[in-house]
Every structure is written in structure tokens, then in C-alpha cells.
PDB file of C-alpha atoms and ligand atoms in Angstrom:
ATOM      1  CA  UNK A 121      56.957 144.489 144.994  1.00  0.00           C
ATOM      2  CA  UNK A 122      58.873 142.146 143.109  1.00  0.00           C
ATOM      3  CA  UNK A 123      62.243 140.536 143.751  1.00  0.00           C
ATOM      4  CA  UNK A 124      64.068 142.800 141.093  1.00  0.00           C
ATOM      5  CA  UNK A 125      63.224 145.800 143.304  1.00  0.00           C
ATOM      6  CA  UNK A 126      65.111 144.220 146.059  1.00  0.00           C
ATOM      7  CA  UNK A 127      68.541 143.832 143.977  1.00  0.00           C
ATOM      8  CA  UNK A 128      71.313 146.141 144.925  1.00  0.00           C
ATOM      9  CA  UNK A 129      73.312 148.085 142.294  1.00  0.00           C
ATOM     10  CA  UNK A 130      70.679 148.151 139.222  1.00  0.00           C
ATOM     11  CA  UNK A 131      69.808 144.373 139.137  1.00  0.00           C
ATOM     12  CA  UNK A 132      66.786 145.364 137.427  1.00  0.00           C
ATOM     13  CA  UNK A 133      68.759 146.710 134.347  1.00  0.00           C
ATOM     14  CA  UNK A 134      70.996 143.717 134.419  1.00  0.00           C
ATOM     15  CA  UNK A 135      67.800 141.058 134.298  1.00  0.00           C
ATOM     16  CA  UNK A 136      66.999 141.150 130.757  1.00  0.00           C
ATOM     17  CA  UNK A 137      70.782 140.742 129.792  1.00  0.00           C
ATOM     18  CA  UNK A 138      70.873 137.880 132.251  1.00  0.00           C
ATOM     19  CA  UNK A 139      67.745 136.205 130.590  1.00  0.00           C
ATOM     20  CA  UNK A 140      69.483 136.706 127.082  1.00  0.00           C
ATOM     21  CA  UNK A 141      72.664 134.802 128.510  1.00  0.00           C
ATOM     22  CA  UNK A 142      70.566 132.025 129.565  1.00  0.00           C
ATOM     23  CA  UNK A 143      68.655 131.654 126.401  1.00  0.00           C
ATOM     24  CA  UNK A 144      71.922 131.586 124.486  1.00  0.00           C
ATOM     25  CA  UNK A 145      73.060 129.205 126.880  1.00  0.00           C
ATOM     26  CA  UNK A 146      70.143 126.845 126.421  1.00  0.00           C
ATOM     27  CA  UNK A 147      70.032 127.195 122.760  1.00  0.00           C
ATOM     28  CA  UNK A 148      73.899 126.416 122.525  1.00  0.00           C
ATOM     29  CA  UNK A 149      73.632 123.294 124.785  1.00  0.00           C
ATOM     30  CA  UNK A 150      70.580 121.867 122.452  1.00  0.00           C
ATOM     31  CA  UNK A 151      72.504 122.402 119.816  1.00  0.00           C
ATOM     32  CA  UNK A 152      75.608 120.674 121.351  1.00  0.00           C
ATOM     33  CA  UNK A 153      73.285 117.825 122.768  1.00  0.00           C
ATOM     34  CA  UNK A 154      71.329 117.431 119.446  1.00  0.00           C
ATOM     35  CA  UNK A 155      74.353 117.651 117.469  1.00  0.00           C
ATOM     36  CA  UNK A 156      76.088 114.857 119.993  1.00  0.00           C
ATOM     37  CA  UNK A 157      73.121 112.274 119.612  1.00  0.00           C
ATOM     38  CA  UNK A 158      72.840 112.924 115.748  1.00  0.00           C
ATOM     39  CA  UNK A 159      76.511 112.081 115.715  1.00  0.00           C
ATOM     40  CA  UNK A 160      76.226 108.861 118.024  1.00  0.00           C
ATOM     41  CA  UNK A 161      73.227 107.829 115.540  1.00  0.00           C
ATOM     42  CA  UNK A 162      75.035 108.307 112.447  1.00  0.00           C
ATOM     43  CA  UNK A 163      78.186 106.607 114.242  1.00  0.00           C
ATOM     44  CA  UNK A 164      76.036 103.491 115.533  1.00  0.00           C
ATOM     45  CA  UNK A 165      73.647 103.000 112.814  1.00  0.00           C
ATOM     46  CA  UNK A 166      73.119  99.349 111.447  1.00  0.00           C
ATOM     47  CA  UNK A 167      70.970 100.320 108.596  1.00  0.00           C
ATOM     48  CA  UNK A 168      72.301 103.325 106.698  1.00  0.00           C
ATOM     49  CA  UNK A 169      75.547 105.273 106.455  1.00  0.00           C
ATOM     50  CA  UNK A 170      76.528 108.658 104.814  1.00  0.00           C
ATOM     51  CA  UNK A 171      77.772 107.280 101.608  1.00  0.00           C
ATOM     52  CA  UNK A 172      77.256 104.279  99.353  1.00  0.00           C
ATOM     53  CA  UNK A 173      74.572 102.556 101.205  1.00  0.00           C
ATOM     54  CA  UNK A 174      74.508  99.492 103.410  1.00  0.00           C
ATOM     55  CA  UNK A 175      72.891  96.177 103.439  1.00  0.00           C
ATOM     56  CA  UNK A 176      71.531  94.610 106.787  1.00  0.00           C
ATOM     57  CA  UNK A 177      68.874  92.424 105.040  1.00  0.00           C
ATOM     58  CA  UNK A 178      67.774  91.812 101.743  1.00  0.00           C
ATOM     59  CA  UNK A 179      64.323  92.083 100.669  1.00  0.00           C
ATOM     60  CA  UNK A 180      63.185  88.890  98.959  1.00  0.00           C
ATOM     61  CA  UNK A 181      60.457  86.427  99.152  1.00  0.00           C
ATOM     62  CA  UNK A 182      62.511  83.564  98.736  1.00  0.00           C
ATOM     63  CA  UNK A 183      63.192  81.842 102.058  1.00  0.00           C
ATOM     64  CA  UNK A 184      66.940  82.359 102.102  1.00  0.00           C
ATOM     65  CA  UNK A 185      69.010  83.401 105.114  1.00  0.00           C
ATOM     66  CA  UNK A 186      72.897  84.537 105.396  1.00  0.00           C
ATOM     67  CA  UNK A 187      74.733  83.153 108.724  1.00  0.00           C
ATOM     68  CA  UNK A 188      77.680  85.345 109.425  1.00  0.00           C
ATOM     69  CA  UNK A 189      80.381  85.078 111.929  1.00  0.00           C
ATOM     70  CA  UNK A 190      82.351  87.904 113.073  1.00  0.00           C
ATOM     71  CA  UNK A 191      85.929  88.612 114.994  1.00  0.00           C
ATOM     72  CA  UNK A 192      87.830  85.267 114.083  1.00  0.00           C
ATOM     73  CA  UNK A 193      89.859  83.518 113.069  1.00  0.00           C
ATOM     74  CA  UNK A 194      90.751  82.296 116.939  1.00  0.00           C
ATOM     75  CA  UNK A 195      91.821  78.807 118.387  1.00  0.00           C
ATOM     76  CA  UNK A 196      88.159  77.621 118.063  1.00  0.00           C
ATOM     77  CA  UNK A 197      88.305  76.939 114.409  1.00  0.00           C
ATOM     78  CA  UNK A 198      88.234  73.278 114.404  1.00  0.00           C
ATOM     79  CA  UNK A 199      84.882  73.037 116.574  1.00  0.00           C
ATOM     80  CA  UNK A 200      83.040  75.963 114.197  1.00  0.00           C
ATOM     81  CA  UNK A 201      84.095  74.156 110.952  1.00  0.00           C
ATOM     82  CA  UNK A 202      83.017  70.844 112.261  1.00  0.00           C
ATOM     83  CA  UNK A 203      79.610  72.250 113.482  1.00  0.00           C
ATOM     84  CA  UNK A 204      79.341  73.757 109.955  1.00  0.00           C
ATOM     85  CA  UNK A 205      80.277  70.672 108.005  1.00  0.00           C
ATOM     86  CA  UNK A 206      77.941  68.461 110.249  1.00  0.00           C
ATOM     87  CA  UNK A 207      75.312  70.025 108.794  1.00  0.00           C
ATOM     88  CA  UNK A 208      76.286  71.195 105.372  1.00  0.00           C
ATOM     89  CA  UNK A 209      75.800  74.796 106.389  1.00  0.00           C
ATOM     90  CA  UNK A 210      77.758  77.675 104.225  1.00  0.00           C
ATOM     91  CA  UNK A 211      78.917  80.662 106.458  1.00  0.00           C
ATOM     92  CA  UNK A 212      80.416  83.909 105.847  1.00  0.00           C
ATOM     93  CA  UNK A 213      83.295  84.975 108.037  1.00  0.00           C
ATOM     94  CA  UNK A 214      84.271  88.480 108.503  1.00  0.00           C
ATOM     95  CA  UNK A 215      87.814  87.874 109.556  1.00  0.00           C
ATOM     96  CA  UNK A 216      90.139  90.333 111.055  1.00  0.00           C
ATOM     97  CA  UNK A 217      93.461  90.667 108.991  1.00  0.00           C
ATOM     98  CA  UNK A 218      95.791  90.494 111.945  1.00  0.00           C
ATOM     99  CA  UNK A 219      93.934  87.583 113.441  1.00  0.00           C
ATOM    100  CA  UNK A 220      94.030  85.762 109.857  1.00  0.00           C
ATOM    101  CA  UNK A 221      97.931  86.016 110.117  1.00  0.00           C
ATOM    102  CA  UNK A 222      98.069  84.929 113.811  1.00  0.00           C
ATOM    103  CA  UNK A 223      96.120  81.787 112.735  1.00  0.00           C
ATOM    104  CA  UNK A 224      97.838  80.380 109.757  1.00  0.00           C
ATOM    105  CA  UNK A 225      96.092  78.057 107.821  1.00  0.00           C
ATOM    106  CA  UNK A 226      92.522  78.699 109.206  1.00  0.00           C
ATOM    107  CA  UNK A 227      91.588  81.270 106.457  1.00  0.00           C
ATOM    108  CA  UNK A 228      92.678  78.973 103.858  1.00  0.00           C
ATOM    109  CA  UNK A 229      90.811  76.056 105.279  1.00  0.00           C
ATOM    110  CA  UNK A 230      87.364  77.882 105.399  1.00  0.00           C
ATOM    111  CA  UNK A 231      87.806  78.733 101.356  1.00  0.00           C
ATOM    112  CA  UNK A 232      88.471  74.831 100.920  1.00  0.00           C
ATOM    113  CA  UNK A 233      85.218  74.215 102.657  1.00  0.00           C
ATOM    114  CA  UNK A 234      83.421  76.678 100.449  1.00  0.00           C
ATOM    115  CA  UNK A 235      82.490  79.431 103.166  1.00  0.00           C
ATOM    116  CA  UNK A 236      82.628  82.977 102.037  1.00  0.00           C
ATOM    117  CA  UNK A 237      85.524  85.073 103.429  1.00  0.00           C
ATOM    118  CA  UNK A 238      84.819  88.986 104.197  1.00  0.00           C
ATOM    119  CA  UNK A 239      86.425  91.695 105.716  1.00  0.00           C
ATOM    120  CA  UNK A 240      86.210  92.857 109.228  1.00  0.00           C
ATOM    121  CA  UNK A 241      89.274  95.328 109.336  1.00  0.00           C
ATOM    122  CA  UNK A 242      92.749  94.491 110.193  1.00  0.00           C
ATOM    123  CA  UNK A 243      92.840  95.548 113.643  1.00  0.00           C
ATOM    124  CA  UNK A 244      89.061  95.457 114.966  1.00  0.00           C
ATOM    125  CA  UNK A 245      89.453  99.455 115.646  1.00  0.00           C
ATOM    126  CA  UNK A 246      86.453 101.351 115.779  1.00  0.00           C
ATOM    127  CA  UNK A 247      86.453 103.394 112.491  1.00  0.00           C
ATOM    128  CA  UNK A 248      85.471 106.786 113.585  1.00  0.00           C
ATOM    129  CA  UNK A 249      87.366 109.951 113.723  1.00  0.00           C
ATOM    130  CA  UNK A 250      89.931 108.304 111.859  1.00  0.00           C
ATOM    131  CA  UNK A 251      91.983 109.517 108.622  1.00  0.00           C
ATOM    132  CA  UNK A 252      91.651 108.093 105.121  1.00  0.00           C
ATOM    133  CA  UNK A 253      95.210 106.661 105.245  1.00  0.00           C
ATOM    134  CA  UNK A 254      94.127 104.588 108.458  1.00  0.00           C
ATOM    135  CA  UNK A 255      90.806 103.432 106.733  1.00  0.00           C
ATOM    136  CA  UNK A 256      92.907 102.385 103.445  1.00  0.00           C
ATOM    137  CA  UNK A 257      95.137 100.445 105.375  1.00  0.00           C
ATOM    138  CA  UNK A 258      92.689  98.626 107.732  1.00  0.00           C
ATOM    139  CA  UNK A 259      90.694  97.529 104.336  1.00  0.00           C
ATOM    140  CA  UNK A 260      93.419  96.608 101.896  1.00  0.00           C
ATOM    141  CA  UNK A 261      95.729  94.867 104.187  1.00  0.00           C
ATOM    142  CA  UNK A 262      92.797  92.822 105.255  1.00  0.00           C
ATOM    143  CA  UNK A 263      92.105  92.225 101.561  1.00  0.00           C
ATOM    144  CA  UNK A 264      95.633  91.001 100.813  1.00  0.00           C
ATOM    145  CA  UNK A 265      95.548  88.418 103.559  1.00  0.00           C
ATOM    146  CA  UNK A 266      92.168  87.024 102.314  1.00  0.00           C
ATOM    147  CA  UNK A 267      93.343  86.850  98.909  1.00  0.00           C
ATOM    148  CA  UNK A 268      96.120  85.209 100.265  1.00  0.00           C
ATOM    149  CA  UNK A 269      94.271  82.358 101.782  1.00  0.00           C
ATOM    150  CA  UNK A 270      92.669  81.785  98.148  1.00  0.00           C
ATOM    151  CA  UNK A 271      89.311  83.242  98.631  1.00  0.00           C
ATOM    152  CA  UNK A 272      88.445  84.423  95.020  1.00  0.00           C
ATOM    153  CA  UNK A 273      84.909  86.059  95.325  1.00  0.00           C
ATOM    154  CA  UNK A 274      83.725  89.496  96.003  1.00  0.00           C
ATOM    155  CA  UNK A 275      84.847  90.987  99.478  1.00  0.00           C
ATOM    156  CA  UNK A 276      82.210  92.632 101.242  1.00  0.00           C
ATOM    157  CA  UNK A 277      83.253  94.681 104.543  1.00  0.00           C
ATOM    158  CA  UNK A 278      81.746  94.826 107.677  1.00  0.00           C
ATOM    159  CA  UNK A 279      82.713  97.957 110.181  1.00  0.00           C
ATOM    160  CA  UNK A 280      83.704  96.674 113.791  1.00  0.00           C
ATOM    161  CA  UNK A 281      81.426  97.344 116.241  1.00  0.00           C
ATOM    162  CA  UNK A 282      79.321  98.639 113.279  1.00  0.00           C
ATOM    163  CA  UNK A 283      80.755 102.152 113.765  1.00  0.00           C
ATOM    164  CA  UNK A 284      81.482 104.420 111.052  1.00  0.00           C
ATOM    165  CA  UNK A 285      81.065 108.069 110.389  1.00  0.00           C
ATOM    166  CA  UNK A 286      82.932 109.858 107.484  1.00  0.00           C
ATOM    167  CA  UNK A 287      86.156 108.344 106.040  1.00  0.00           C
ATOM    168  CA  UNK A 288      85.332 104.716 106.033  1.00  0.00           C
ATOM    169  CA  UNK A 289      82.174 105.058 104.107  1.00  0.00           C
ATOM    170  CA  UNK A 290      83.513 107.201 101.726  1.00  0.00           C
ATOM    171  CA  UNK A 291      86.421 105.000 101.181  1.00  0.00           C
ATOM    172  CA  UNK A 292      84.151 101.931 100.339  1.00  0.00           C
ATOM    173  CA  UNK A 293      81.747 104.041  98.434  1.00  0.00           C
ATOM    174  CA  UNK A 294      84.853 105.382  96.127  1.00  0.00           C
ATOM    175  CA  UNK A 295      86.210 102.016  95.634  1.00  0.00           C
ATOM    176  CA  UNK A 296      82.690 100.349  94.996  1.00  0.00           C
ATOM    177  CA  UNK A 297      82.799  98.020  98.035  1.00  0.00           C
ATOM    178  CA  UNK A 298      79.640  96.716  99.798  1.00  0.00           C
ATOM    179  CA  UNK A 299      79.032  97.389 103.594  1.00  0.00           C
ATOM    180  CA  UNK A 300      77.094  94.379 105.257  1.00  0.00           C
ATOM    181  CA  UNK A 301      75.576  94.487 108.306  1.00  0.00           C
ATOM    182  CA  UNK A 302      72.637  92.229 110.102  1.00  0.00           C
ATOM    183  CA  UNK A 303      69.262  92.430 111.067  1.00  0.00           C
ATOM    184  CA  UNK A 304      69.409  89.462 113.659  1.00  0.00           C
ATOM    185  CA  UNK A 305      71.780  89.485 116.469  1.00  0.00           C
ATOM    186  CA  UNK A 306      70.886  86.779 118.980  1.00  0.00           C
ATOM    187  CA  UNK A 307      73.897  87.276 121.412  1.00  0.00           C
ATOM    188  CA  UNK A 308      74.183  90.839 121.023  1.00  0.00           C
ATOM    189  CA  UNK A 309      73.185  91.707 124.875  1.00  0.00           C
ATOM    190  CA  UNK A 310      75.997  90.116 127.331  1.00  0.00           C
ATOM    191  CA  UNK A 311      74.115  91.831 130.289  1.00  0.00           C
ATOM    192  CA  UNK A 312      71.078  89.390 129.512  1.00  0.00           C
ATOM    193  CA  UNK A 313      71.093  86.206 130.976  1.00  0.00           C
ATOM    194  CA  UNK A 314      70.341  85.112 127.477  1.00  0.00           C
ATOM    195  CA  UNK A 315      73.407  85.941 126.031  1.00  0.00           C
ATOM    196  CA  UNK A 316      75.033  82.321 127.164  1.00  0.00           C
ATOM    197  CA  UNK A 317      71.937  80.079 126.957  1.00  0.00           C
ATOM    198  CA  UNK A 318      72.035  78.250 123.703  1.00  0.00           C
ATOM    199  CA  UNK A 319      68.214  77.640 123.771  1.00  0.00           C
ATOM    200  CA  UNK A 320      67.278  81.549 124.186  1.00  0.00           C
ATOM    201  CA  UNK A 321      69.956  82.362 121.311  1.00  0.00           C
ATOM    202  CA  UNK A 322      68.240  79.702 118.825  1.00  0.00           C
ATOM    203  CA  UNK A 323      64.840  80.940 120.046  1.00  0.00           C
ATOM    204  CA  UNK A 324      65.256  84.634 119.154  1.00  0.00           C
ATOM    205  CA  UNK A 325      67.093  83.657 115.907  1.00  0.00           C
ATOM    206  CA  UNK A 326      64.228  81.663 115.069  1.00  0.00           C
ATOM    207  CA  UNK A 327      61.730  84.344 116.141  1.00  0.00           C
ATOM    208  CA  UNK A 328      63.742  87.232 114.192  1.00  0.00           C
ATOM    209  CA  UNK A 329      64.519  85.360 111.095  1.00  0.00           C
ATOM    210  CA  UNK A 330      62.461  86.387 107.826  1.00  0.00           C
ATOM    211  CA  UNK A 331      63.460  85.660 104.301  1.00  0.00           C
ATOM    212  CA  UNK A 332      66.586  87.561 103.319  1.00  0.00           C
ATOM    213  CA  UNK A 333      67.736  87.778 106.874  1.00  0.00           C
ATOM    214  CA  UNK A 334      71.347  88.138 107.884  1.00  0.00           C
ATOM    215  CA  UNK A 335      72.067  86.481 111.226  1.00  0.00           C
ATOM    216  CA  UNK A 336      74.877  87.646 113.358  1.00  0.00           C
ATOM    217  CA  UNK A 337      77.042  85.391 115.934  1.00  0.00           C
ATOM    218  CA  UNK A 338      80.426  85.386 117.651  1.00  0.00           C
ATOM    219  CA  UNK A 339      81.669  81.627 118.006  1.00  0.00           C
ATOM    220  CA  UNK A 340      85.131  82.722 117.800  1.00  0.00           C
ATOM    221  CA  UNK A 341      85.158  84.935 120.924  1.00  0.00           C
ATOM    222  CA  UNK A 342      86.080  83.046 124.180  1.00  0.00           C
ATOM    223  CA  UNK A 343      83.027  83.889 126.163  1.00  0.00           C
ATOM    224  CA  UNK A 344      80.383  82.739 123.232  1.00  0.00           C
ATOM    225  CA  UNK A 345      80.484  78.975 123.453  1.00  0.00           C
ATOM    226  CA  UNK A 346      76.649  79.288 123.457  1.00  0.00           C
ATOM    227  CA  UNK A 347      76.423  80.526 119.951  1.00  0.00           C
ATOM    228  CA  UNK A 348      78.151  77.241 118.660  1.00  0.00           C
ATOM    229  CA  UNK A 349      76.186  75.154 120.946  1.00  0.00           C
ATOM    230  CA  UNK A 350      73.088  77.227 119.494  1.00  0.00           C
ATOM    231  CA  UNK A 351      73.920  76.343 115.833  1.00  0.00           C
ATOM    232  CA  UNK A 352      72.427  72.750 115.260  1.00  0.00           C
ATOM    233  CA  UNK A 353      68.870  74.210 116.821  1.00  0.00           C
ATOM    234  CA  UNK A 354      69.445  77.494 114.647  1.00  0.00           C
ATOM    235  CA  UNK A 355      70.046  75.376 111.655  1.00  0.00           C
ATOM    236  CA  UNK A 356      67.534  72.433 111.875  1.00  0.00           C
ATOM    237  CA  UNK A 357      64.876  74.869 113.245  1.00  0.00           C
ATOM    238  CA  UNK A 358      65.223  77.243 110.466  1.00  0.00           C
ATOM    239  CA  UNK A 359      65.293  74.481 107.727  1.00  0.00           C
ATOM    240  CA  UNK A 360      62.263  72.804 109.542  1.00  0.00           C
ATOM    241  CA  UNK A 361      60.639  76.599 108.633  1.00  0.00           C
ATOM    242  CA  UNK A 362      61.706  76.078 105.057  1.00  0.00           C
ATOM    243  CA  UNK A 363      64.947  78.211 104.934  1.00  0.00           C
ATOM    244  CA  UNK A 364      67.634  77.505 103.067  1.00  0.00           C
ATOM    245  CA  UNK A 365      71.220  78.740 103.924  1.00  0.00           C
ATOM    246  CA  UNK A 366      73.098  80.896 101.332  1.00  0.00           C
ATOM    247  CA  UNK A 367      76.312  83.232 101.741  1.00  0.00           C
ATOM    248  CA  UNK A 368      75.957  87.004 101.842  1.00  0.00           C
ATOM    249  CA  UNK A 369      77.121  87.176  98.322  1.00  0.00           C
ATOM    250  CA  UNK A 370      74.343  84.483  97.315  1.00  0.00           C
ATOM    251  CA  UNK A 371      71.900  86.192  99.362  1.00  0.00           C
ATOM    252  CA  UNK A 372      72.988  89.866  97.638  1.00  0.00           C
ATOM    253  CA  UNK A 373      71.769  88.559  94.325  1.00  0.00           C
ATOM    254  CA  UNK A 374      68.523  86.782  95.405  1.00  0.00           C
TER     255      UNK A 374
HETATM  256 ZN1  LIG B 666      83.915  92.481 115.536  1.00  0.00          ZN
END
């Protein structure tokens, strides 16, 4: 005799109902978890987005590579500019609009030195679950300060934290704007001991770069001094392997 017969009050009759409820609950849970995972993947994808496409590297046989720096300007501009000038390296700076305004003169200086300026939003907010007006303000206000600094080239966009969902890619696609991420980020994991080790950052970069790569570093950030210290090894190492440094806009047409 099975356990059903021992349940009082018609348990046997309820059992199929219970089973149905359990199955439905399991399906709902799976859909929710699956949907959540899907949403997470869409928000964080570095190599694709819902609208307009996205460039994380360029398919080319030429040994060209672009060096990109996120999140500035900050008070570290003099040392960054000097490190690049010493080795005659053009870089692409994904700047935050509000930070450009807080550090007057820095963006102008970068333009004068031949670097590319690019848009990394106005407030560095995660741009998921945001409205169209918010997206427009983040993009356009930053464009305005970049133009005010004298930059004349195409302004490409990089989402803060590489996060985007619907409104941001939609806005960029509708306005014929390019989204640019990266394929090499040697300082990405702050839990990794290599995070503040210049030699390890340089080694990871040299190991991962291939023709058309886009390297991301964060030398403006206070806890990323190792990025700048790694720069000479990165530049010399890649040049020794035959690579030429170009801006992102130059890379996009190579
Ligand atoms: Zn950022």
C-alpha cells in the first residue's frame, strides 16, 4: 500500500492536482530564470547588441591595434599625456562628459596632441532600464562638450560598464552612431593579483592582441596606476611584434 492511502481526507484525489501545480511552478520558475539569464546576457554582451551592431575588434590582416582609455578625465592627465607623447602613441579616450567639465582644458589638450575623443556617457550610469530622454541627454550632452573641446572627428560611443539593453542601442542605431567595445582588457579583474601588476598587464596584452584588436585600460582611475606603468612594455612589446598603433576611427576603416 502506497503513502497515498495513508493521507486523510481524500489525499489521493488531490495528488494529481498537486503534481500539476508543481509542474506549472517549475515551468514558471524556469521561464523566469531563463528570462533573467537571457536579460543578463543581453545587458552585458561585449560583442553584440539588439540594434545597430557593435565593434569589439576589426577583422583585418594588417598589424594594427587601438589603445583605448576609459572614464576620464581625472587629475592624472599630465602623466598619461606624457607617457603617450614619449612614445608617439595615438590613443582613443572614452571620456565622461561631466568629468570633462570638471577638468577644464584636459580634453582640449588631448585633441591638440592628436588623440581621438569618444563618448562614454555624461554621468557614467548603467544604461539599462532607462528612458529614451535619459539616453538622449547622456549622449548629446557629452557630444556637446567633446565638440566644445575642438574635436572634429566622428564621435563613437562606449556604454558605461558595457551595459545596454533596448533604449541605448536603439538611440545609437537611429542616429547612425557606432558603438565600440574591446577585445583585450588586461586589467579587468580587480580580484586578480595581476590587476595591479604592470608586468602581468603587459604580458596579458601581448598574449591576447591580434590584428585589429581594441585594448581597454583605465589609467585615469585612482586604483589603476599599474596601467600607466605597463604602457611602455605594452607599446614596445607590440611594436617589436610589428604592430602599429592607430586610433579607433582609423582602425574602423582599416
Ligand atoms: Zn567606464
